[in-house]
Coordinates of C-alpha atoms in Angstrom, one line a residue:
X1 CA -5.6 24.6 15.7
X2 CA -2.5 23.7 17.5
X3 CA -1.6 19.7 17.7
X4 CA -1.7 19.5 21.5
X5 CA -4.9 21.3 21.3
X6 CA -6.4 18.8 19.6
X7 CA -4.9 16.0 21.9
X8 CA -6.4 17.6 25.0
X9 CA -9.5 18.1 23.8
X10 CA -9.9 14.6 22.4
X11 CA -8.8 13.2 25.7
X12 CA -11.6 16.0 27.3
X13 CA -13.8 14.0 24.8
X14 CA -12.7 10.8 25.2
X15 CA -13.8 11.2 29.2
X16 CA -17.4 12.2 27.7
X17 CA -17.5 8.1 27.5
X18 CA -19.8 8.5 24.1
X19 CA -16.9 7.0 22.2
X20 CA -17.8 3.3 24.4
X21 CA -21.5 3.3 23.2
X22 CA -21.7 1.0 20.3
X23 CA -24.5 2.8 18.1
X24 CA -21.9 5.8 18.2
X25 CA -19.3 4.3 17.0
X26 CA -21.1 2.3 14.0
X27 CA -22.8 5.3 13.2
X28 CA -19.1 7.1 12.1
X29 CA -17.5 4.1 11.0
X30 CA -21.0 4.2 8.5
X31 CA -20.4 7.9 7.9
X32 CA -16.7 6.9 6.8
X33 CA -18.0 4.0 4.5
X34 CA -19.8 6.4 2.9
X35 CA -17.2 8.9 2.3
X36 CA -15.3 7.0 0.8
X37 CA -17.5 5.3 -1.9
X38 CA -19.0 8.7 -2.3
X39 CA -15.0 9.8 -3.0
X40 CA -13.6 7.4 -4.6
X41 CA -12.6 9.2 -7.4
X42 CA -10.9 12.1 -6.0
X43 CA -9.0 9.8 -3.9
X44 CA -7.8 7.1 -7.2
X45 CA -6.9 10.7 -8.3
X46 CA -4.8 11.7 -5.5
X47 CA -2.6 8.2 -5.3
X48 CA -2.4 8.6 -9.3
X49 CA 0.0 12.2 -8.6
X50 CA 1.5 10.7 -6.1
X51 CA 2.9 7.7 -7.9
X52 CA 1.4 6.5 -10.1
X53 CA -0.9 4.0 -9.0
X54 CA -4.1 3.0 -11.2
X55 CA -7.4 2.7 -10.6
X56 CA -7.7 -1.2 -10.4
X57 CA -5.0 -1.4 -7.8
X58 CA -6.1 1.5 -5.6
X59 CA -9.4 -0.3 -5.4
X60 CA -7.8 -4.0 -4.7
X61 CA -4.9 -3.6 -3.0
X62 CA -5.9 0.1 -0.8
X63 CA -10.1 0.7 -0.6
X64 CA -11.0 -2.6 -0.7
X65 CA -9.3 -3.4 2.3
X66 CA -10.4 -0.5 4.1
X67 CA -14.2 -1.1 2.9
X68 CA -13.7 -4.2 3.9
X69 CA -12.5 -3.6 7.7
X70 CA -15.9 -1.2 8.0
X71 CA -17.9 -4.1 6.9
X72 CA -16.3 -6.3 9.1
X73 CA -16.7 -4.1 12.6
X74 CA -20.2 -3.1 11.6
X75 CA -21.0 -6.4 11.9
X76 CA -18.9 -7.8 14.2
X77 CA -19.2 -4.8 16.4
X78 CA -21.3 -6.1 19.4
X79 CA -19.6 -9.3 19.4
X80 CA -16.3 -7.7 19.7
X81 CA -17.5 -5.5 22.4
X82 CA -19.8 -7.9 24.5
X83 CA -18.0 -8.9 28.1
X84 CA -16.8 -12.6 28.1
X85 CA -17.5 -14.8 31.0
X86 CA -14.5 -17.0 32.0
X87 CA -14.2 -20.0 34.5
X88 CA -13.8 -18.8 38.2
X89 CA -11.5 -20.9 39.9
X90 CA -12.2 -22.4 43.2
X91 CA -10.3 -20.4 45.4
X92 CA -12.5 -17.5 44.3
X93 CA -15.9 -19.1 44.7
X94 CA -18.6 -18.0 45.4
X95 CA -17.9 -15.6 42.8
X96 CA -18.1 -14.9 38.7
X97 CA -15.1 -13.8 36.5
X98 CA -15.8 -11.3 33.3
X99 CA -13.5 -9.7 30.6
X100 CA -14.2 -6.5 29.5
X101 CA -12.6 -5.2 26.5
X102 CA -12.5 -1.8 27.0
X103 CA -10.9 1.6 25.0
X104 CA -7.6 2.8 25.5
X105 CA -8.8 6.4 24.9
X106 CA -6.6 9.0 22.5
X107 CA -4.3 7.2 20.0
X108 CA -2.0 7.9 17.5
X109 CA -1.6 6.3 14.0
X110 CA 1.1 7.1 11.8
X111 CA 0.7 5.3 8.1
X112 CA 3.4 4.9 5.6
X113 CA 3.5 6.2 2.1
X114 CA 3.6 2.6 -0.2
X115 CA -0.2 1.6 0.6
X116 CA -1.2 5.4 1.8
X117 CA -4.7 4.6 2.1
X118 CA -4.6 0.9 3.4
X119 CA -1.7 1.6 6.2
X120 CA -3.2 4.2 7.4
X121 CA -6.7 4.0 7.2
X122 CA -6.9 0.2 8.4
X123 CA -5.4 0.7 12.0
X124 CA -7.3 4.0 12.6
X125 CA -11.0 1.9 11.7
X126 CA -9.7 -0.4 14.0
X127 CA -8.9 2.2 16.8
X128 CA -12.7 3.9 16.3
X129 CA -14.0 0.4 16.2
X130 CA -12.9 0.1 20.0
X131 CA -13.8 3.3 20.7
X132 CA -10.9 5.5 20.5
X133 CA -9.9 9.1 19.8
X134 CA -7.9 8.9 17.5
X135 CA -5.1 11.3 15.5
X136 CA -3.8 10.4 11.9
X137 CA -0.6 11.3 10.8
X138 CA -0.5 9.8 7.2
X139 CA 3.2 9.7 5.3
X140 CA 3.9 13.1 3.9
X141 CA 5.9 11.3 1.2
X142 CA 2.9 10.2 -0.4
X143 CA 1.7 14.0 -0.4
X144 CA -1.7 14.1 -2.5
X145 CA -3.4 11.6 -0.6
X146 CA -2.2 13.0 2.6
X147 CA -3.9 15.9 1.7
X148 CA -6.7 14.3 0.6
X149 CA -7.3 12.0 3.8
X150 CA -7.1 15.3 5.7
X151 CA -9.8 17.1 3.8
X152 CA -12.4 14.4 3.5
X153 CA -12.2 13.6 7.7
X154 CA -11.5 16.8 8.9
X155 CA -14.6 18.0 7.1
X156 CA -16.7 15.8 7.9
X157 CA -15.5 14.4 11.8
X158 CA -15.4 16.2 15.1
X159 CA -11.6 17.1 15.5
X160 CA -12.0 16.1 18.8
X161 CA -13.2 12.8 17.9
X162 CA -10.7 12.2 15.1
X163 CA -8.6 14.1 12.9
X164 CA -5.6 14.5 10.4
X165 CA -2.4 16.0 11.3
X166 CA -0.7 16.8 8.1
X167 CA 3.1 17.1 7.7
X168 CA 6.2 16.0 7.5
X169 CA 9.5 14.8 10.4
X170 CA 9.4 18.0 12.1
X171 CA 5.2 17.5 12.6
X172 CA 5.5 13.9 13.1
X173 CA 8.5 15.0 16.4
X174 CA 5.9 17.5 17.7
X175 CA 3.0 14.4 17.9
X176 CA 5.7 11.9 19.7
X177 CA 6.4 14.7 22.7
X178 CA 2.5 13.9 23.7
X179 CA 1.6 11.8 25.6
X180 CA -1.1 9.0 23.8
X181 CA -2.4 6.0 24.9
X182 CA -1.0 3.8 22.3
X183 CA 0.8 4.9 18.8
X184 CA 0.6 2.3 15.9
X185 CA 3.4 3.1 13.6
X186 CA 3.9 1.2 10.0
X187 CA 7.5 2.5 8.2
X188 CA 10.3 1.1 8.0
X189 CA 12.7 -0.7 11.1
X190 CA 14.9 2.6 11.7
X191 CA 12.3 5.4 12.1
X192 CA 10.2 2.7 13.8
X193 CA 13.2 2.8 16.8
X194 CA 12.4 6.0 16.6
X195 CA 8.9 5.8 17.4
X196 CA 9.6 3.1 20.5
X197 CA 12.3 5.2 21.7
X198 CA 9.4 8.3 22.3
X199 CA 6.7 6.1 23.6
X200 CA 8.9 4.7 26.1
X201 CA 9.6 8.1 27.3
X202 CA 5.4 8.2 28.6
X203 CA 5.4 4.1 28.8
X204 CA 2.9 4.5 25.8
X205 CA 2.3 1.3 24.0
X206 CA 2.8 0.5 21.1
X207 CA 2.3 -1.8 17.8
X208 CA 4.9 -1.0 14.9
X209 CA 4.8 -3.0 11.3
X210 CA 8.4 -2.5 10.1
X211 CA 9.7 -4.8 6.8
X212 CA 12.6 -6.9 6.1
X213 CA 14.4 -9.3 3.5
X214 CA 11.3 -11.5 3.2
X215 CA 12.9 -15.0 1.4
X216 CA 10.5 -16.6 -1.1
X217 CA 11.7 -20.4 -1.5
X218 CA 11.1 -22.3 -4.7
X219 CA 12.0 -26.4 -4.6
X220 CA 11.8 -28.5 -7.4
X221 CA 9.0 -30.6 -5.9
X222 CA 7.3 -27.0 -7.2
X223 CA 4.7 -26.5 -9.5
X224 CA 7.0 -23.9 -11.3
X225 CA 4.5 -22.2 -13.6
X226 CA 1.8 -21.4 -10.6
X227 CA 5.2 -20.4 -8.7
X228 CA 6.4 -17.8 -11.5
X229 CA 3.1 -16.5 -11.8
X230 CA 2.9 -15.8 -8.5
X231 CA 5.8 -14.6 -7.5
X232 CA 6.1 -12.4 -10.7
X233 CA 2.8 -10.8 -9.8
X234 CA 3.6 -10.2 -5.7
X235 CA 6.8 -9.1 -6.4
X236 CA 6.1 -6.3 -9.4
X237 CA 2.8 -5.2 -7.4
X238 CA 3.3 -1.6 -6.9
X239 CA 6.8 -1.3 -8.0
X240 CA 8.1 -4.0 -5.6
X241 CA 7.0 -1.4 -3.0
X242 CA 5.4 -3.6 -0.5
X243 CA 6.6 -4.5 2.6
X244 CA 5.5 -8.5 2.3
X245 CA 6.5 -8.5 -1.0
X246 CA 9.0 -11.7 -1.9
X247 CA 12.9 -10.0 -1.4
X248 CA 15.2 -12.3 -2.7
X249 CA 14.4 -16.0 -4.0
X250 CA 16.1 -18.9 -3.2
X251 CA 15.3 -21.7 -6.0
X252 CA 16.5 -24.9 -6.2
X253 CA 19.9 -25.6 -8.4
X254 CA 18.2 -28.5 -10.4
X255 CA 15.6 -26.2 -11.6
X256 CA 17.5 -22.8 -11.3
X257 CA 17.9 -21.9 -14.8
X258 CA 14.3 -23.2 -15.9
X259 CA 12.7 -20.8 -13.3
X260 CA 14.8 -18.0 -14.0
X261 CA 13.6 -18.4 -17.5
X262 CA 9.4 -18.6 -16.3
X263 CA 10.5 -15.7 -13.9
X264 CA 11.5 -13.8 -17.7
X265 CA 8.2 -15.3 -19.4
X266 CA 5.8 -13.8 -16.7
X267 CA 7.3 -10.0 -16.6
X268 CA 7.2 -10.1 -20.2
X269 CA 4.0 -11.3 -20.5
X270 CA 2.5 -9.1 -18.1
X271 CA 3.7 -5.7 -19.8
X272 CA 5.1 -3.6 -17.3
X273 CA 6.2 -0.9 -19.5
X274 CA 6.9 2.3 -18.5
X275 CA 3.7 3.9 -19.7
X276 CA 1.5 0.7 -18.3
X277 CA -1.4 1.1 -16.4
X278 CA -0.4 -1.7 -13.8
X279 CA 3.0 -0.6 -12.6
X280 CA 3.7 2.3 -10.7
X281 CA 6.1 4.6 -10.4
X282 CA 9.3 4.3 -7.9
X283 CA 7.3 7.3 -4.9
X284 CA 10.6 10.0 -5.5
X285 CA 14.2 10.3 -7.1
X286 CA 15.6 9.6 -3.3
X287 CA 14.2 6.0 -3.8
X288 CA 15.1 5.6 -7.3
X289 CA 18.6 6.2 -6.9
X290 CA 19.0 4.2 -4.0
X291 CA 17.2 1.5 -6.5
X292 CA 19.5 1.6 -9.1
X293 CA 22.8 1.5 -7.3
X294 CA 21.4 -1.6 -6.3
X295 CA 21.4 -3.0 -9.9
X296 CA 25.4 -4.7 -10.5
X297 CA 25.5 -5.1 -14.4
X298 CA 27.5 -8.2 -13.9
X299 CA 24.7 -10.0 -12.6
X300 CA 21.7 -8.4 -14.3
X301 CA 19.5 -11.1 -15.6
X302 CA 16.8 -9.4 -16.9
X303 CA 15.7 -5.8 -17.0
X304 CA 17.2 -3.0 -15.5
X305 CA 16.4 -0.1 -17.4
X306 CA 15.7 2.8 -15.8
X307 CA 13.6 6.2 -16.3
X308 CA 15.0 9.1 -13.8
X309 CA 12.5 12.0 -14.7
X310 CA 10.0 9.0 -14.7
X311 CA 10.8 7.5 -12.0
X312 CA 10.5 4.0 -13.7
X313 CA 12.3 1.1 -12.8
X314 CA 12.1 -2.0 -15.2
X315 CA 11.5 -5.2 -13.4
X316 CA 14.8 -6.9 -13.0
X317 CA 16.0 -9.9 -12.2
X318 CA 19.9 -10.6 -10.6
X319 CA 21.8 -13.8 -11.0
X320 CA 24.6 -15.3 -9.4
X321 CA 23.6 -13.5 -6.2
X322 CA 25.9 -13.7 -3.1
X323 CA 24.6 -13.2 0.7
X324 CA 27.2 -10.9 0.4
X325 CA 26.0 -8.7 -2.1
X326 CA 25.0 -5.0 -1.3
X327 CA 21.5 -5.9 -2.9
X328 CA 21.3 -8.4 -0.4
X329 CA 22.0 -6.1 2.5
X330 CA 19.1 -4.1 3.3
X331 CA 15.0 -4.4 2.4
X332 CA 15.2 -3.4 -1.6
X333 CA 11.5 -2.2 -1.6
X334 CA 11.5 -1.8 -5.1
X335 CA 10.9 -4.2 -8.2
X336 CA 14.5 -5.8 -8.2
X337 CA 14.7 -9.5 -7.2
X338 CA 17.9 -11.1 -6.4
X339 CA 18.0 -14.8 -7.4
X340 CA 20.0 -17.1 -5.1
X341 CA 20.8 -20.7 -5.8
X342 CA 20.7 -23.7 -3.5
X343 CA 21.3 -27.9 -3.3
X344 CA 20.3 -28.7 0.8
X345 CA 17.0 -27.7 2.1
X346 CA 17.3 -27.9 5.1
X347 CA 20.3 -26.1 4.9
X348 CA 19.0 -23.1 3.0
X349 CA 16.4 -22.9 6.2
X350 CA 19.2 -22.9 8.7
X351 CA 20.6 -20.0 6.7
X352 CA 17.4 -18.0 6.6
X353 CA 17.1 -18.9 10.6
X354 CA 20.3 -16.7 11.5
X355 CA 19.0 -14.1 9.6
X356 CA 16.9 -11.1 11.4
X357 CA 13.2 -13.0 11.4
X358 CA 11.1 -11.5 8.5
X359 CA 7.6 -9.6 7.7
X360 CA 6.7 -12.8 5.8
X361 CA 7.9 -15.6 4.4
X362 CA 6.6 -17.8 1.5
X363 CA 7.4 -21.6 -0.1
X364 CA 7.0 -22.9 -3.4
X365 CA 6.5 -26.9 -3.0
X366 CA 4.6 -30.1 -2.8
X367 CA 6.6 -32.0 -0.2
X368 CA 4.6 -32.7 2.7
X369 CA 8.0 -32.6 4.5
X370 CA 9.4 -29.1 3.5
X371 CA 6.1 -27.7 4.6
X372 CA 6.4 -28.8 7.6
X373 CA 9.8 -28.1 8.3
X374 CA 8.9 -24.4 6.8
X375 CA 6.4 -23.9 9.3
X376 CA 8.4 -25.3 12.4
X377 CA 11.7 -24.3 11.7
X378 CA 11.3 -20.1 10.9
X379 CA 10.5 -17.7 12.6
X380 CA 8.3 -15.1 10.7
X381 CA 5.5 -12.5 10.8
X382 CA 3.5 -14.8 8.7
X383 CA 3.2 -15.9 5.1
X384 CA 2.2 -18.0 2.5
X385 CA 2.5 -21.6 1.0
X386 CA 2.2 -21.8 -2.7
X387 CA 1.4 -17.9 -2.7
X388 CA 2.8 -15.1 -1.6
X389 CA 1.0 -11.8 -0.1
X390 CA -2.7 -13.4 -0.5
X391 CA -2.3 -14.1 3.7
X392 CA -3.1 -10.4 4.2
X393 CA -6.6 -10.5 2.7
X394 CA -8.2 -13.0 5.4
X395 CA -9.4 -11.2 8.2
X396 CA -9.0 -14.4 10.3
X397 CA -5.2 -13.9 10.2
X398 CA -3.6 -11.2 12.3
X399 CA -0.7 -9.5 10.5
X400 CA 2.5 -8.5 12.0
X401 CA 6.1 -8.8 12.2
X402 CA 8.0 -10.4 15.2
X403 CA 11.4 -9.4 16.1
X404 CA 13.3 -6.4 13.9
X405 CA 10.0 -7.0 11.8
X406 CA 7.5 -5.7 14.1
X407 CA 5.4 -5.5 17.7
X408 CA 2.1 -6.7 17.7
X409 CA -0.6 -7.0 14.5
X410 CA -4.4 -6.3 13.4
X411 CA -6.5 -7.2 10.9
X412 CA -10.0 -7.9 12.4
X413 CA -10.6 -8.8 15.3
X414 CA -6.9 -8.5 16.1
X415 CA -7.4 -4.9 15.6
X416 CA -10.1 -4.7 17.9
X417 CA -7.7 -6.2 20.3
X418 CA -4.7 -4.6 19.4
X419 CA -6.6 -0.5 20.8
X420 CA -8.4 -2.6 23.2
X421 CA -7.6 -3.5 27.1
X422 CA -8.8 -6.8 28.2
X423 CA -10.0 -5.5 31.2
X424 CA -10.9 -8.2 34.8
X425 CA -13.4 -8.2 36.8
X426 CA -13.8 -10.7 39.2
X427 CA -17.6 -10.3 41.4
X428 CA -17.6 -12.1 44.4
X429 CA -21.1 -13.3 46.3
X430 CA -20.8 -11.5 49.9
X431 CA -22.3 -14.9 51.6
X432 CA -20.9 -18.2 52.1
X433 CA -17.0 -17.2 52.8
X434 CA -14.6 -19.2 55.0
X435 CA -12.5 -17.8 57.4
X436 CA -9.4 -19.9 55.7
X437 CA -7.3 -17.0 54.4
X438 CA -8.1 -14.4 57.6
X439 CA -5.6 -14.5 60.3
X440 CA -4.5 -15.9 62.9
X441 CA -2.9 -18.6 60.7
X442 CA -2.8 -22.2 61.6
X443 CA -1.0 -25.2 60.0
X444 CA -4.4 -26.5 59.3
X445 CA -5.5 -23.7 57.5
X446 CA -2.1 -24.3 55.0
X447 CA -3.0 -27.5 54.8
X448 CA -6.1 -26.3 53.1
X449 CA -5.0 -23.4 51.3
X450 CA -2.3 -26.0 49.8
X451 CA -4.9 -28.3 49.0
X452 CA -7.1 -25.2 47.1
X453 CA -3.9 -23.4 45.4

């Protein structure tokens, strides 16, 4: 079936208005929990060929989330979807004032290839949640689960409800000639100019989740063993592959050398060998090499060996990094961590501030002060204090970028929102109306309209 096939006939569908009854949409969003329990094997499988990933972190950090966002909509569905009354103002009484979230109609999600199942799966439950059509193009560098997310939905969904487009740039150029209703791109800052370039050509709408050089601050009012755990852990999490994950430190020069050495302890401790269950592999040798040009053996800490027909990348740590390092000029995305030290503060904040604003941002402290001035001072998608990447597992927080990091964010009910319109109604009694705003106009009827407005 040809792609713009599809399109048409889920907009044909989408005019059908079964996609706005609740009890519909519940009854697939069931039909998709069920799925994927009922797969979850074949899909651990799939991400396993692709790069590595084990079972443990397919479930925490990709199905969880995605069973999760099910659970959440199923029962936050009617809610979600129930009209809100608002305050009327007085210039419109007698009357009553309603918002009506309503569906946009036939959307398009394109996922990336890190977190294949999460990034992609996440924003298209959110799009059937508020009762969209909806197309899913998944990454085609991730090429196993690609496959597999088309086979489990396109044999069990109505194409013209929602389906998988596989392919690769060439497929992905066909989909951004349609016209949608809103496309919800997550990659990377370039291709995601791309993407707003296209939509703007049909004033499409759009949320994109790009990435950046996410800054991970460590001060010596830190509790440095919880920091070195934690950063260690979000860091090395699928190969440094993740788009919140900490980019560069910036620790503190009194405790510089100490952390660097809790930094080494951690990696150590948690074996991430090349044969280890709990680190993947870098996703292809285009990566890889990009990865290890980054690696300058005069400032290599820690680490840095490298596997090419593996595709393994030891966890390394730099040392006497420079802002004007190559490693320090792009988003890494892989497990390399430049170390950078510092002596002000607040000027180490100013520093981040001219920078492009982040994906996330995190700080390691117990000064009252520096949390503050953390929170007020930079601008970021959002982040963590004392942690780093836990903020995307509340539902409660919407997650996005701002600026070169993104447009817009989900999670929750932010999803909802993010493939709903808030549509206004405003329902006016047909008695009891003065003749104030009706011509001919009098300077006694200003004085009253000035006295209303």
């Amino acid at each position: 079936m040809e792609i713009q096939e599809v399109v048409s006939n889920q907009k044909a569908f989408f005019n059908t208005q079964q996609t706005k009854n609740i009890k519909f949409r519940k009854m697939y969003l069931e039909k998709l929990r069920d799925i994927i329990i009922n797969n979850e094997d074949l899909l651990c499988e799939a991400i396993h060929k692709d790069f590595g990933k084990s079972k443990f972190d397919t479930f925490t950090t990709e199905l969880s989330f995605v069973l999760n966002d099910i659970d959440y909509y199923l029962k936050n569905l009617n809610s979600l979807s129930k009209p809100k009354k608002v305050t009327t103002n007085l210039a419109n009484q007698i009357g009553k004032s309603s918002i009506h979230p309503e569906p946009l109609g036939c959307v398009l999600v394109i996922g990336a290839w890190n977190y294949p199942y999460q990034l992609s799966l996440s924003p298209m439950i959110a799009a059937l949640a508020a009762g969209n059509c909806c197309i899913l193009k998944p990454s085609e560098i991730a090429e196993n689960t690609m496959k597999t997310m088309a086979k489990l939905i396109n044999e069990n969904f109505p194409p013209e409800y929602l389906y998988v487009y596989e392919g690769g740039i060439d497929e992905t150029t066909a989909l951004l000639m349609l016209k949608f209703d809103k496309i919800f791109f997550t990659g990377s800052t370039k291709v995601g100019k791309i993407v707003y370039k296209a939509a703007a050509e049909h004033l499409t709408p759009v949320v994109l989740e790009l990435g950046g050089k996410s800054p991970a601050i460590v001060t010596k009012d830190a509790d440095l063993e919880v920091a070195a755990k934690r950063i260690v852990w979000g860091k090395f999490l699928n190969a440094g592959q993740t788009c919140v994950a900490p980019d560069y430190l910036l620790v503190e020069e009194s405790i510089h050398e100490q952390f660097l050495e809790m930094l080494r302890k951690y990696i150590t401790e948690f074996q991430y060998g090349q044969d280890a269950e709990q680190y993947t592999r870098i996703i292809n040798r285009r990566n890889f090499d990009r990865l290890v040009k980054l690696i300058p053996e005069d400032k290599l800490y820690f680490g840095g060996n490298s596997d090419t027909e593996k595709l393994y990348i030891e966890p390394t740590l730099l040392n006497n990094i420079n802002w004007e390092d190559d490693v320090m000029q792009e988003e890494i995305f892989g497990p390399i961590l430049p170390v950078i030290s510092f002596t002000n503060f607040n000027l180490v904040l100013t520093t981040i501030l001219e920078l492009e604003k982040p994906l996330a941002a995190y700080l390691f402290t117990r000064n009252s002060e520096e949390k503050e001035a953390f929170k007020s001072k930079i601008s970021f998608g959002g982040g963590c204090i004392n942690d780093v990447i836990m903020h995307l597992g509340n539902d409660r927080l919407p997650f996005g970028g701002v600026g070169n990091s993104g447009i817009g964010n989900y999670h929750g009910k932010y999803g909802f929102e993010a493939f709903s319109h808030q549509k206004s109604i405003l329902e006016k009694a047909t008695w009891g109306e003065p003749s104030i705003k009706y011509p001919p106009y009098t300077e006694k009827k200003l004085s009253w309209i000035r006295k209303l407005l």
